[in-house]
């Protein structure tokens, strides 16, 4: 389904002024690290999804229209795919794939990446990211980071809200490099914070 169709299907326009007014702040990236085993398995089965993009690495200018595209894709995938564990679907602990109607967090992120790339977003702005959730269990989770000129935004299957990376409660572990999806990088131990906490969402 085209993004224009997603918007036409009834998604209301999300206010953009609050996003555009926030400070542009990028996460501190560390050294190269080993790609997740799930990504390597996914690439072995979907080589076309894993080739470095031919588009120039750049940060997308975040306009109200581009923000709306993010909301449209995030809502479409979150509404369409029912979270289901890999163990229930495939009988194994971990398997990354493009979902049809069921999948886990990595599958949500992969489908959002594919739909945004199909809509013209450069591959280098769409980065699968692994995080650690807060709380006693401290489970692992995956989201899609979208790089824009206003900073990095997080598309998450656990919420319809789109947040800047520094507004989540996650501890960031690793993500794809903007220049090559098969190169993964860690996050710096010290991360910048906005000078003034955002008061509007």
mmCIF file with all atom_site columns, C-alpha atoms in Angstrom, residues 49-201:
data_model
loop_
_atom_site.group_PDB
_atom_site.id
_atom_site.type_symbol
_atom_site.label_atom_id
_atom_site.label_alt_id
_atom_site.label_comp_id
_atom_site.label_asym_id
_atom_site.label_entity_id
_atom_site.label_seq_id
_atom_site.pdbx_PDB_ins_code
_atom_site.Cartn_x
_atom_site.Cartn_y
_atom_site.Cartn_z
_atom_site.occupancy
_atom_site.B_iso_or_equiv
_atom_site.pdbx_formal_charge
_atom_site.auth_seq_id
_atom_site.auth_comp_id
_atom_site.auth_asym_id
_atom_site.auth_atom_id
_atom_site.pdbx_PDB_model_num
ATOM 1   C CA . UNK A 1 49  ? 17.284 -5.995  1.186  1.00 0.00 ? 49  UNK A CA 1
ATOM 2   C CA . UNK A 1 50  ? 20.862 -5.925  2.445  1.00 0.00 ? 50  UNK A CA 1
ATOM 3   C CA . UNK A 1 51  ? 22.881 -4.389  -0.366 1.00 0.00 ? 51  UNK A CA 1
ATOM 4   C CA . UNK A 1 52  ? 24.368 -0.957  0.376  1.00 0.00 ? 52  UNK A CA 1
ATOM 5   C CA . UNK A 1 53  ? 22.209 1.740   -1.167 1.00 0.00 ? 53  UNK A CA 1
ATOM 6   C CA . UNK A 1 54  ? 23.254 3.695   -4.198 1.00 0.00 ? 54  UNK A CA 1
ATOM 7   C CA . UNK A 1 55  ? 21.670 6.865   -2.820 1.00 0.00 ? 55  UNK A CA 1
ATOM 8   C CA . UNK A 1 56  ? 23.948 9.386   -1.190 1.00 0.00 ? 56  UNK A CA 1
ATOM 9   C CA . UNK A 1 57  ? 24.152 9.194   2.589  1.00 0.00 ? 57  UNK A CA 1
ATOM 10  C CA . UNK A 1 58  ? 22.208 12.186  3.874  1.00 0.00 ? 58  UNK A CA 1
ATOM 11  C CA . UNK A 1 59  ? 19.827 13.306  6.560  1.00 0.00 ? 59  UNK A CA 1
ATOM 12  C CA . UNK A 1 60  ? 16.299 13.829  5.271  1.00 0.00 ? 60  UNK A CA 1
ATOM 13  C CA . UNK A 1 61  ? 14.910 17.342  5.733  1.00 0.00 ? 61  UNK A CA 1
ATOM 14  C CA . UNK A 1 62  ? 12.062 16.888  8.189  1.00 0.00 ? 62  UNK A CA 1
ATOM 15  C CA . UNK A 1 63  ? 9.079  18.692  6.696  1.00 0.00 ? 63  UNK A CA 1
ATOM 16  C CA . UNK A 1 64  ? 5.483  18.305  7.930  1.00 0.00 ? 64  UNK A CA 1
ATOM 17  C CA . UNK A 1 65  ? 4.859  16.072  4.922  1.00 0.00 ? 65  UNK A CA 1
ATOM 18  C CA . UNK A 1 66  ? 7.828  13.832  5.733  1.00 0.00 ? 66  UNK A CA 1
ATOM 19  C CA . UNK A 1 67  ? 6.749  13.625  9.348  1.00 0.00 ? 67  UNK A CA 1
ATOM 20  C CA . UNK A 1 68  ? 3.313  12.556  8.177  1.00 0.00 ? 68  UNK A CA 1
ATOM 21  C CA . UNK A 1 69  ? 4.879  9.792   6.094  1.00 0.00 ? 69  UNK A CA 1
ATOM 22  C CA . UNK A 1 70  ? 6.585  8.466   9.215  1.00 0.00 ? 70  UNK A CA 1
ATOM 23  C CA . UNK A 1 71  ? 3.333  8.477   11.161 1.00 0.00 ? 71  UNK A CA 1
ATOM 24  C CA . UNK A 1 72  ? 1.506  6.791   8.277  1.00 0.00 ? 72  UNK A CA 1
ATOM 25  C CA . UNK A 1 73  ? 4.000  3.943   7.972  1.00 0.00 ? 73  UNK A CA 1
ATOM 26  C CA . UNK A 1 74  ? 4.348  3.501   11.713 1.00 0.00 ? 74  UNK A CA 1
ATOM 27  C CA . UNK A 1 75  ? 0.573  3.270   12.154 1.00 0.00 ? 75  UNK A CA 1
ATOM 28  C CA . UNK A 1 76  ? 0.048  1.052   9.116  1.00 0.00 ? 76  UNK A CA 1
ATOM 29  C CA . UNK A 1 77  ? 2.590  -1.551  10.202 1.00 0.00 ? 77  UNK A CA 1
ATOM 30  C CA . UNK A 1 78  ? 1.641  -1.436  13.890 1.00 0.00 ? 78  UNK A CA 1
ATOM 31  C CA . UNK A 1 79  ? -2.021 -1.929  12.987 1.00 0.00 ? 79  UNK A CA 1
ATOM 32  C CA . UNK A 1 80  ? -1.437 -4.596  10.356 1.00 0.00 ? 80  UNK A CA 1
ATOM 33  C CA . UNK A 1 81  ? 1.034  -6.895  12.114 1.00 0.00 ? 81  UNK A CA 1
ATOM 34  C CA . UNK A 1 82  ? 0.074  -8.784  15.267 1.00 0.00 ? 82  UNK A CA 1
ATOM 35  C CA . UNK A 1 83  ? 3.026  -9.259  17.599 1.00 0.00 ? 83  UNK A CA 1
ATOM 36  C CA . UNK A 1 84  ? 3.853  -12.959 17.716 1.00 0.00 ? 84  UNK A CA 1
ATOM 37  C CA . UNK A 1 85  ? 7.031  -14.535 19.049 1.00 0.00 ? 85  UNK A CA 1
ATOM 38  C CA . UNK A 1 86  ? 9.469  -16.308 16.757 1.00 0.00 ? 86  UNK A CA 1
ATOM 39  C CA . UNK A 1 87  ? 9.110  -19.387 18.905 1.00 0.00 ? 87  UNK A CA 1
ATOM 40  C CA . UNK A 1 88  ? 5.352  -19.475 18.241 1.00 0.00 ? 88  UNK A CA 1
ATOM 41  C CA . UNK A 1 89  ? 5.771  -18.801 14.519 1.00 0.00 ? 89  UNK A CA 1
ATOM 42  C CA . UNK A 1 90  ? 8.906  -20.754 13.651 1.00 0.00 ? 90  UNK A CA 1
ATOM 43  C CA . UNK A 1 91  ? 9.744  -22.883 16.672 1.00 0.00 ? 91  UNK A CA 1
ATOM 44  C CA . UNK A 1 92  ? 13.013 -21.035 17.248 1.00 0.00 ? 92  UNK A CA 1
ATOM 45  C CA . UNK A 1 93  ? 14.121 -18.218 19.526 1.00 0.00 ? 93  UNK A CA 1
ATOM 46  C CA . UNK A 1 94  ? 15.172 -15.792 16.802 1.00 0.00 ? 94  UNK A CA 1
ATOM 47  C CA . UNK A 1 95  ? 14.252 -15.327 13.130 1.00 0.00 ? 95  UNK A CA 1
ATOM 48  C CA . UNK A 1 96  ? 14.166 -12.000 11.293 1.00 0.00 ? 96  UNK A CA 1
ATOM 49  C CA . UNK A 1 97  ? 11.814 -11.707 8.326  1.00 0.00 ? 97  UNK A CA 1
ATOM 50  C CA . UNK A 1 98  ? 9.453  -9.355  6.513  1.00 0.00 ? 98  UNK A CA 1
ATOM 51  C CA . UNK A 1 99  ? 6.074  -10.114 8.092  1.00 0.00 ? 99  UNK A CA 1
ATOM 52  C CA . UNK A 1 100 ? 2.728  -10.648 6.420  1.00 0.00 ? 100 UNK A CA 1
ATOM 53  C CA . UNK A 1 101 ? 0.378  -10.316 9.386  1.00 0.00 ? 101 UNK A CA 1
ATOM 54  C CA . UNK A 1 102 ? 2.371  -11.640 12.343 1.00 0.00 ? 102 UNK A CA 1
ATOM 55  C CA . UNK A 1 103 ? 5.873  -11.054 13.644 1.00 0.00 ? 103 UNK A CA 1
ATOM 56  C CA . UNK A 1 104 ? 8.011  -9.728  16.465 1.00 0.00 ? 104 UNK A CA 1
ATOM 57  C CA . UNK A 1 105 ? 9.768  -6.399  16.957 1.00 0.00 ? 105 UNK A CA 1
ATOM 58  C CA . UNK A 1 106 ? 12.542 -6.914  14.403 1.00 0.00 ? 106 UNK A CA 1
ATOM 59  C CA . UNK A 1 107 ? 9.962  -7.845  11.775 1.00 0.00 ? 107 UNK A CA 1
ATOM 60  C CA . UNK A 1 108 ? 7.973  -4.661  12.436 1.00 0.00 ? 108 UNK A CA 1
ATOM 61  C CA . UNK A 1 109 ? 11.165 -2.609  11.999 1.00 0.00 ? 109 UNK A CA 1
ATOM 62  C CA . UNK A 1 110 ? 12.145 -4.416  8.793  1.00 0.00 ? 110 UNK A CA 1
ATOM 63  C CA . UNK A 1 111 ? 8.746  -3.801  7.199  1.00 0.00 ? 111 UNK A CA 1
ATOM 64  C CA . UNK A 1 112 ? 8.782  -0.103  8.139  1.00 0.00 ? 112 UNK A CA 1
ATOM 65  C CA . UNK A 1 113 ? 12.269 0.177   6.634  1.00 0.00 ? 113 UNK A CA 1
ATOM 66  C CA . UNK A 1 114 ? 11.119 -1.459  3.399  1.00 0.00 ? 114 UNK A CA 1
ATOM 67  C CA . UNK A 1 115 ? 8.004  0.701   3.021  1.00 0.00 ? 115 UNK A CA 1
ATOM 68  C CA . UNK A 1 116 ? 9.861  3.960   3.675  1.00 0.00 ? 116 UNK A CA 1
ATOM 69  C CA . UNK A 1 117 ? 12.652 2.980   1.257  1.00 0.00 ? 117 UNK A CA 1
ATOM 70  C CA . UNK A 1 118 ? 10.008 2.183   -1.363 1.00 0.00 ? 118 UNK A CA 1
ATOM 71  C CA . UNK A 1 119 ? 8.574  5.672   -0.784 1.00 0.00 ? 119 UNK A CA 1
ATOM 72  C CA . UNK A 1 120 ? 11.941 7.275   -1.560 1.00 0.00 ? 120 UNK A CA 1
ATOM 73  C CA . UNK A 1 121 ? 13.616 7.612   1.819  1.00 0.00 ? 121 UNK A CA 1
ATOM 74  C CA . UNK A 1 122 ? 17.360 6.946   1.437  1.00 0.00 ? 122 UNK A CA 1
ATOM 75  C CA . UNK A 1 123 ? 18.519 3.657   2.890  1.00 0.00 ? 123 UNK A CA 1
ATOM 76  C CA . UNK A 1 124 ? 21.150 5.444   4.961  1.00 0.00 ? 124 UNK A CA 1
ATOM 77  C CA . UNK A 1 125 ? 18.417 7.222   6.913  1.00 0.00 ? 125 UNK A CA 1
ATOM 78  C CA . UNK A 1 126 ? 16.628 3.977   7.897  1.00 0.00 ? 126 UNK A CA 1
ATOM 79  C CA . UNK A 1 127 ? 18.597 2.096   10.544 1.00 0.00 ? 127 UNK A CA 1
ATOM 80  C CA . UNK A 1 128 ? 17.514 -1.050  12.383 1.00 0.00 ? 128 UNK A CA 1
ATOM 81  C CA . UNK A 1 129 ? 18.477 -0.507  16.025 1.00 0.00 ? 129 UNK A CA 1
ATOM 82  C CA . UNK A 1 130 ? 18.752 -2.845  19.003 1.00 0.00 ? 130 UNK A CA 1
ATOM 83  C CA . UNK A 1 131 ? 17.958 -1.530  22.466 1.00 0.00 ? 131 UNK A CA 1
ATOM 84  C CA . UNK A 1 132 ? 17.548 -2.709  26.027 1.00 0.00 ? 132 UNK A CA 1
ATOM 85  C CA . UNK A 1 133 ? 14.215 -2.074  27.683 1.00 0.00 ? 133 UNK A CA 1
ATOM 86  C CA . UNK A 1 134 ? 14.014 -0.572  31.183 1.00 0.00 ? 134 UNK A CA 1
ATOM 87  C CA . UNK A 1 135 ? 12.885 -2.532  34.205 1.00 0.00 ? 135 UNK A CA 1
ATOM 88  C CA . UNK A 1 136 ? 13.923 -5.655  36.124 1.00 0.00 ? 136 UNK A CA 1
ATOM 89  C CA . UNK A 1 137 ? 13.668 -7.962  33.105 1.00 0.00 ? 137 UNK A CA 1
ATOM 90  C CA . UNK A 1 138 ? 15.748 -5.642  30.897 1.00 0.00 ? 138 UNK A CA 1
ATOM 91  C CA . UNK A 1 139 ? 14.657 -7.397  27.720 1.00 0.00 ? 139 UNK A CA 1
ATOM 92  C CA . UNK A 1 140 ? 16.134 -6.823  24.274 1.00 0.00 ? 140 UNK A CA 1
ATOM 93  C CA . UNK A 1 141 ? 14.031 -4.992  21.691 1.00 0.00 ? 141 UNK A CA 1
ATOM 94  C CA . UNK A 1 142 ? 14.397 -3.636  18.138 1.00 0.00 ? 142 UNK A CA 1
ATOM 95  C CA . UNK A 1 143 ? 13.162 -0.364  16.649 1.00 0.00 ? 143 UNK A CA 1
ATOM 96  C CA . UNK A 1 144 ? 13.699 1.628   13.468 1.00 0.00 ? 144 UNK A CA 1
ATOM 97  C CA . UNK A 1 145 ? 15.828 4.765   13.759 1.00 0.00 ? 145 UNK A CA 1
ATOM 98  C CA . UNK A 1 146 ? 15.101 7.391   11.093 1.00 0.00 ? 146 UNK A CA 1
ATOM 99  C CA . UNK A 1 147 ? 17.784 10.030  10.629 1.00 0.00 ? 147 UNK A CA 1
ATOM 100 C CA . UNK A 1 148 ? 16.595 13.524  9.706  1.00 0.00 ? 148 UNK A CA 1
ATOM 101 C CA . UNK A 1 149 ? 18.145 16.978  9.794  1.00 0.00 ? 149 UNK A CA 1
ATOM 102 C CA . UNK A 1 150 ? 16.293 17.471  13.106 1.00 0.00 ? 150 UNK A CA 1
ATOM 103 C CA . UNK A 1 151 ? 17.904 14.420  14.679 1.00 0.00 ? 151 UNK A CA 1
ATOM 104 C CA . UNK A 1 152 ? 17.086 10.739  14.962 1.00 0.00 ? 152 UNK A CA 1
ATOM 105 C CA . UNK A 1 153 ? 13.508 9.584   15.418 1.00 0.00 ? 153 UNK A CA 1
ATOM 106 C CA . UNK A 1 154 ? 12.323 6.212   16.719 1.00 0.00 ? 154 UNK A CA 1
ATOM 107 C CA . UNK A 1 155 ? 9.552  4.143   15.111 1.00 0.00 ? 155 UNK A CA 1
ATOM 108 C CA . UNK A 1 156 ? 8.479  1.506   17.628 1.00 0.00 ? 156 UNK A CA 1
ATOM 109 C CA . UNK A 1 157 ? 5.883  -1.260  17.455 1.00 0.00 ? 157 UNK A CA 1
ATOM 110 C CA . UNK A 1 158 ? 5.076  -0.716  21.141 1.00 0.00 ? 158 UNK A CA 1
ATOM 111 C CA . UNK A 1 159 ? 3.665  2.783   20.701 1.00 0.00 ? 159 UNK A CA 1
ATOM 112 C CA . UNK A 1 160 ? 1.954  4.879   18.000 1.00 0.00 ? 160 UNK A CA 1
ATOM 113 C CA . UNK A 1 161 ? 3.984  7.852   19.192 1.00 0.00 ? 161 UNK A CA 1
ATOM 114 C CA . UNK A 1 162 ? 7.144  8.830   17.326 1.00 0.00 ? 162 UNK A CA 1
ATOM 115 C CA . UNK A 1 163 ? 9.862  10.115  19.626 1.00 0.00 ? 163 UNK A CA 1
ATOM 116 C CA . UNK A 1 164 ? 13.339 11.474  19.246 1.00 0.00 ? 164 UNK A CA 1
ATOM 117 C CA . UNK A 1 165 ? 15.911 8.950   20.440 1.00 0.00 ? 165 UNK A CA 1
ATOM 118 C CA . UNK A 1 166 ? 16.648 10.918  23.617 1.00 0.00 ? 166 UNK A CA 1
ATOM 119 C CA . UNK A 1 167 ? 12.964 10.912  24.623 1.00 0.00 ? 167 UNK A CA 1
ATOM 120 C CA . UNK A 1 168 ? 12.703 7.122   25.000 1.00 0.00 ? 168 UNK A CA 1
ATOM 121 C CA . UNK A 1 169 ? 13.576 5.091   28.087 1.00 0.00 ? 169 UNK A CA 1
ATOM 122 C CA . UNK A 1 170 ? 15.727 2.631   26.160 1.00 0.00 ? 170 UNK A CA 1
ATOM 123 C CA . UNK A 1 171 ? 19.419 1.945   26.524 1.00 0.00 ? 171 UNK A CA 1
ATOM 124 C CA . UNK A 1 172 ? 20.775 1.883   22.986 1.00 0.00 ? 172 UNK A CA 1
ATOM 125 C CA . UNK A 1 173 ? 22.970 -1.076  22.093 1.00 0.00 ? 173 UNK A CA 1
ATOM 126 C CA . UNK A 1 174 ? 23.748 -1.146  18.361 1.00 0.00 ? 174 UNK A CA 1
ATOM 127 C CA . UNK A 1 175 ? 22.450 -0.078  14.983 1.00 0.00 ? 175 UNK A CA 1
ATOM 128 C CA . UNK A 1 176 ? 23.235 -0.190  11.294 1.00 0.00 ? 176 UNK A CA 1
ATOM 129 C CA . UNK A 1 177 ? 25.771 2.191   9.843  1.00 0.00 ? 177 UNK A CA 1
ATOM 130 C CA . UNK A 1 178 ? 24.318 4.914   7.621  1.00 0.00 ? 178 UNK A CA 1
ATOM 131 C CA . UNK A 1 179 ? 26.823 4.013   4.884  1.00 0.00 ? 179 UNK A CA 1
ATOM 132 C CA . UNK A 1 180 ? 26.362 0.229   4.827  1.00 0.00 ? 180 UNK A CA 1
ATOM 133 C CA . UNK A 1 181 ? 23.462 -1.738  6.367  1.00 0.00 ? 181 UNK A CA 1
ATOM 134 C CA . UNK A 1 182 ? 25.746 -4.728  6.931  1.00 0.00 ? 182 UNK A CA 1
ATOM 135 C CA . UNK A 1 183 ? 28.094 -2.727  9.161  1.00 0.00 ? 183 UNK A CA 1
ATOM 136 C CA . UNK A 1 184 ? 26.760 -2.318  12.693 1.00 0.00 ? 184 UNK A CA 1
ATOM 137 C CA . UNK A 1 185 ? 28.039 0.164   15.242 1.00 0.00 ? 185 UNK A CA 1
ATOM 138 C CA . UNK A 1 186 ? 27.724 0.408   18.995 1.00 0.00 ? 186 UNK A CA 1
ATOM 139 C CA . UNK A 1 187 ? 26.568 3.472   20.914 1.00 0.00 ? 187 UNK A CA 1
ATOM 140 C CA . UNK A 1 188 ? 28.847 5.648   22.986 1.00 0.00 ? 188 UNK A CA 1
ATOM 141 C CA . UNK A 1 189 ? 28.682 5.216   26.743 1.00 0.00 ? 189 UNK A CA 1
ATOM 142 C CA . UNK A 1 190 ? 28.093 8.947   27.192 1.00 0.00 ? 190 UNK A CA 1
ATOM 143 C CA . UNK A 1 191 ? 25.149 10.354  25.260 1.00 0.00 ? 191 UNK A CA 1
ATOM 144 C CA . UNK A 1 192 ? 24.293 14.037  24.727 1.00 0.00 ? 192 UNK A CA 1
ATOM 145 C CA . UNK A 1 193 ? 21.123 15.407  26.224 1.00 0.00 ? 193 UNK A CA 1
ATOM 146 C CA . UNK A 1 194 ? 19.048 18.401  25.124 1.00 0.00 ? 194 UNK A CA 1
ATOM 147 C CA . UNK A 1 195 ? 19.778 21.575  27.065 1.00 0.00 ? 195 UNK A CA 1
ATOM 148 C CA . UNK A 1 196 ? 16.087 22.034  27.760 1.00 0.00 ? 196 UNK A CA 1
ATOM 149 C CA . UNK A 1 197 ? 13.768 19.080  28.141 1.00 0.00 ? 197 UNK A CA 1
ATOM 150 C CA . UNK A 1 198 ? 10.918 19.198  25.601 1.00 0.00 ? 198 UNK A CA 1
ATOM 151 C CA . UNK A 1 199 ? 7.619  20.224  27.174 1.00 0.00 ? 199 UNK A CA 1
ATOM 152 C CA . UNK A 1 200 ? 5.309  19.431  24.262 1.00 0.00 ? 200 UNK A CA 1
ATOM 153 C CA . UNK A 1 201 ? 4.581  16.233  22.379 1.00 0.00 ? 201 UNK A CA 1
#
